[in-house]
Tab-separated table of C-alpha atoms in Angstrom:
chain	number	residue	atom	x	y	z
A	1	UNK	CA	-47.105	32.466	-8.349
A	2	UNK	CA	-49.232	31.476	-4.865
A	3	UNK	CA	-51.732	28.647	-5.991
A	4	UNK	CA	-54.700	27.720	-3.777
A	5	UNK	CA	-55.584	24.368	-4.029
A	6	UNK	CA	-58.811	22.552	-1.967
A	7	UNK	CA	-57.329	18.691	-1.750
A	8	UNK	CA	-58.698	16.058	0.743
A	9	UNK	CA	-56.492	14.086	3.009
A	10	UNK	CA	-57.748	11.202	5.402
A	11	UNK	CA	-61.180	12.146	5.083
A	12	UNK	CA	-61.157	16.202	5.498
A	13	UNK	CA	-60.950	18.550	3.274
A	14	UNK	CA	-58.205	21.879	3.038
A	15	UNK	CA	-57.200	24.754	1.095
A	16	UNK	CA	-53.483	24.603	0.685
A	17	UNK	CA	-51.730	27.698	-0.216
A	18	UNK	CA	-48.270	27.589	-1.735
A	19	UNK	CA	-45.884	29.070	-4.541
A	20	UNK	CA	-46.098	25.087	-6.161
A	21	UNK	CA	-47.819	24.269	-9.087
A	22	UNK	CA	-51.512	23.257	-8.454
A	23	UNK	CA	-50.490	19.712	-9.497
A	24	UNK	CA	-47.308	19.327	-7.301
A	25	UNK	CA	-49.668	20.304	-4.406
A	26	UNK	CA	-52.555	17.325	-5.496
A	27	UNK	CA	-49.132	15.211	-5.456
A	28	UNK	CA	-47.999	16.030	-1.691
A	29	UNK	CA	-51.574	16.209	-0.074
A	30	UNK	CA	-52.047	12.499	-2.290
A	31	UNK	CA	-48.674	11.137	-0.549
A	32	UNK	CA	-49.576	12.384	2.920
A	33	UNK	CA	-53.707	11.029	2.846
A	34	UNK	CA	-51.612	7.572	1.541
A	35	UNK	CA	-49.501	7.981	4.630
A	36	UNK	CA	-51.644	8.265	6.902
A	37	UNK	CA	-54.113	5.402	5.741
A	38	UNK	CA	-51.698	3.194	5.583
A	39	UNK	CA	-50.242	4.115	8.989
A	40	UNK	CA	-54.116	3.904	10.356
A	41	UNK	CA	-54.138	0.496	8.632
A	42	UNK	CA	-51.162	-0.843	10.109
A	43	UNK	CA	-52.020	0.557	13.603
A	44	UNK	CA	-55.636	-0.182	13.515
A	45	UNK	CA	-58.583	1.898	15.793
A	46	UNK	CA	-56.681	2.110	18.748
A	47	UNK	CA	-54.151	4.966	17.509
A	48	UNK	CA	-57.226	7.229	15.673
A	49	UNK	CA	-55.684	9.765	17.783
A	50	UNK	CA	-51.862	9.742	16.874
A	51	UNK	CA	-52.321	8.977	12.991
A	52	UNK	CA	-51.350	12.610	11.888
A	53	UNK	CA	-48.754	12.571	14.944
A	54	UNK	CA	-47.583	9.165	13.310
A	55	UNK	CA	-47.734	10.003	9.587
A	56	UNK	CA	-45.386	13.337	9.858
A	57	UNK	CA	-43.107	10.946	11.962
A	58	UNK	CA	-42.997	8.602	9.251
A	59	UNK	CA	-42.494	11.362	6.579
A	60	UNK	CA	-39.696	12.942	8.745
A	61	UNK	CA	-38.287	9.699	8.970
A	62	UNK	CA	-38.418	9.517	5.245
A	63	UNK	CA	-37.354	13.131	4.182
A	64	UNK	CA	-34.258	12.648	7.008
A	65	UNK	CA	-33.191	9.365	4.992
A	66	UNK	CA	-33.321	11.703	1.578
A	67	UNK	CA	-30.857	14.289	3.083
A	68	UNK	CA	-28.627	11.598	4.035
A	69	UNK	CA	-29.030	10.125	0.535
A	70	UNK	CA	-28.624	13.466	-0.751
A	71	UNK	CA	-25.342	14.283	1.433
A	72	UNK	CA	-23.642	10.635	0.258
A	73	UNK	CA	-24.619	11.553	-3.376
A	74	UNK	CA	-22.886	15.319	-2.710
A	75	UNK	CA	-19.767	13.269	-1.325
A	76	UNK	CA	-19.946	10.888	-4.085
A	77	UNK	CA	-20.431	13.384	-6.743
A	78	UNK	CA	-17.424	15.103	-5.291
A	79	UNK	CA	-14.895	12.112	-5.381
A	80	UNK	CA	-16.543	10.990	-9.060
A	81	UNK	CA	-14.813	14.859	-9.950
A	82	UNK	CA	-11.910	14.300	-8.219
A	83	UNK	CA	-11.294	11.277	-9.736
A	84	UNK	CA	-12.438	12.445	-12.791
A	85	UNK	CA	-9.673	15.206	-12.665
A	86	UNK	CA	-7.291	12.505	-11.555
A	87	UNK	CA	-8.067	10.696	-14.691
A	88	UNK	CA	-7.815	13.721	-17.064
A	89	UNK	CA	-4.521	14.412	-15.676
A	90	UNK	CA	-3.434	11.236	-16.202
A	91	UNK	CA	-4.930	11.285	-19.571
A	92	UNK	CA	-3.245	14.651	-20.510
A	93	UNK	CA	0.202	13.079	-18.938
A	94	UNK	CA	0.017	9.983	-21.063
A	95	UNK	CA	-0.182	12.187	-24.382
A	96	UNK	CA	2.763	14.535	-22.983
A	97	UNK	CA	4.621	11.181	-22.500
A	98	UNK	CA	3.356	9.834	-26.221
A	99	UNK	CA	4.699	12.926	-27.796
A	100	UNK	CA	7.981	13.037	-25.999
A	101	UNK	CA	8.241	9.325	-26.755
A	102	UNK	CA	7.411	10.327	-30.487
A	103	UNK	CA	10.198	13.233	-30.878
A	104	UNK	CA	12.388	10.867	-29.112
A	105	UNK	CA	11.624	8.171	-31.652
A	106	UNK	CA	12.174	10.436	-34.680
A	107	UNK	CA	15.410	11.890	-33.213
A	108	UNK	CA	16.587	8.410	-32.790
A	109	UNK	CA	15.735	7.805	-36.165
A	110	UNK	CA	17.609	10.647	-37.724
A	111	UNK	CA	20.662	9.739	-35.658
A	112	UNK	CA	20.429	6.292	-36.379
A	113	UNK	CA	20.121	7.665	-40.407
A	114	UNK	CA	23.597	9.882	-39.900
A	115	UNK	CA	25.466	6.946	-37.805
A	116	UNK	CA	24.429	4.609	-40.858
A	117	UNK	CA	25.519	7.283	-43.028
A	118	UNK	CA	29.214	7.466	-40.837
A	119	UNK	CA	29.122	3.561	-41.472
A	120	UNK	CA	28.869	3.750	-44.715
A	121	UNK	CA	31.732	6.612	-44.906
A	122	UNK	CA	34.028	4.583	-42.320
A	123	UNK	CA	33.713	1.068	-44.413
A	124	UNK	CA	34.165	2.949	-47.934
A	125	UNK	CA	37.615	4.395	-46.368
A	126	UNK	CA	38.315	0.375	-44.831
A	127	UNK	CA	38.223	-0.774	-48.593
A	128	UNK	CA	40.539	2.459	-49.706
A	129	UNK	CA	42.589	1.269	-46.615
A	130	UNK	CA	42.796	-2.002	-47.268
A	131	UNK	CA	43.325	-1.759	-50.972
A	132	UNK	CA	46.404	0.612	-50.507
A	133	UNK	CA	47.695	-1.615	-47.529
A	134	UNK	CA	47.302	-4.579	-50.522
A	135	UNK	CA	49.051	-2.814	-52.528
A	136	UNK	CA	52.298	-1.248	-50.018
A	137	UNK	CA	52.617	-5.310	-49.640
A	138	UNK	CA	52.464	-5.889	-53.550
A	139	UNK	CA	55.382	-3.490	-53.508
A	140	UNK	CA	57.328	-4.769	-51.075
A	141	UNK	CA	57.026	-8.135	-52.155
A	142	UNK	CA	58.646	-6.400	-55.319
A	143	UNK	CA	61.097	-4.558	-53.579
A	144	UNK	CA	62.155	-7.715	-51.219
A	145	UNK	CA	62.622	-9.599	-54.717
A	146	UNK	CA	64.310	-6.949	-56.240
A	147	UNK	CA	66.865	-6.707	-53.323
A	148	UNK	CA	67.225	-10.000	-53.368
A	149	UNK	CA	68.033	-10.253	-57.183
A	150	UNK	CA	70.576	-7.223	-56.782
A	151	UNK	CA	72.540	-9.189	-53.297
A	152	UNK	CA	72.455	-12.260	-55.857
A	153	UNK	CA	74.089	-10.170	-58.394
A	154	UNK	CA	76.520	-8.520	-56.082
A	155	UNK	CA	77.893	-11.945	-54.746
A	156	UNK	CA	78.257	-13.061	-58.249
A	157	UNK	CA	80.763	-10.503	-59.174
């Protein structure tokens, strides 16, 4: 779509021909007449000769800073990713770790559930152990005082 647009810059009029919209080519010819007036301001009558010469050094100056804004926002936008990714992964790796610290957790749990269990068994079988070591002593207690009733016996006779 070629547009053909009559503007006025600095004083003169042209027909600009472009593939831009009719409006973004009123923008550009409006920034460069700005340009150069201000240039012509700034340099007064002496440079009438160099203000176009001066204006498209000023605009190169200009559109030479936006590539090298540009460029640092490419090489910014490339370590924001980077570290982006860096995040994620760490992200991602502190969720593997959760989950492993998770199963760990519950198999600690269930272990801790059969050692209590084993506790449990092991002091039950400490009582029954302890009750039938009471009672071997009840009975030797008996069979110490039975002994000792049948020696006093013997010396009697």
């Amino acid at each position: 779509m070629e547009s053909k647009v009559t503007v006025k810059i600095y004083g003169q009029e042209y027909t600009i021909a472009g593939d831009k919209s009719e409006e973004e080519i009123k923008r550009i010819a409006e920034y460069v007449d700005n340009k150069m007036r201000l240039i012509s301001r700034v340099a007064g009558d002496s440079a009438q000769g160099s203000i176009g010469i001066l204006s498209a050094v000023n605009i190169a100056e200009e559109y030479f800073e936006a590539l090298n804004q540009i460029e640092q926002l490419r090489i910014s936008k490339t370590q924001l990713e980077n570290d982006s990714k860096y995040y994620l992964k760490m992200w991602e790796d502190a969720k593997q770790n959760f989950l492993q610290y998770e199963n760990s957790m519950s198999e600690l749990k269930n272990q801790k559930k059969e050692n209590d269990e084993k506790y449990k068994e092991l002091q039950a079988k400490c009582t029954e152990y302890e009750n039938s070591f009471f009672d071997l002593q009840m009975e030797n207690i008996q069979l110490k005082s039975e002994l000792e009733k049948l020696k006093n016996s013997g010396e009697e006779h």
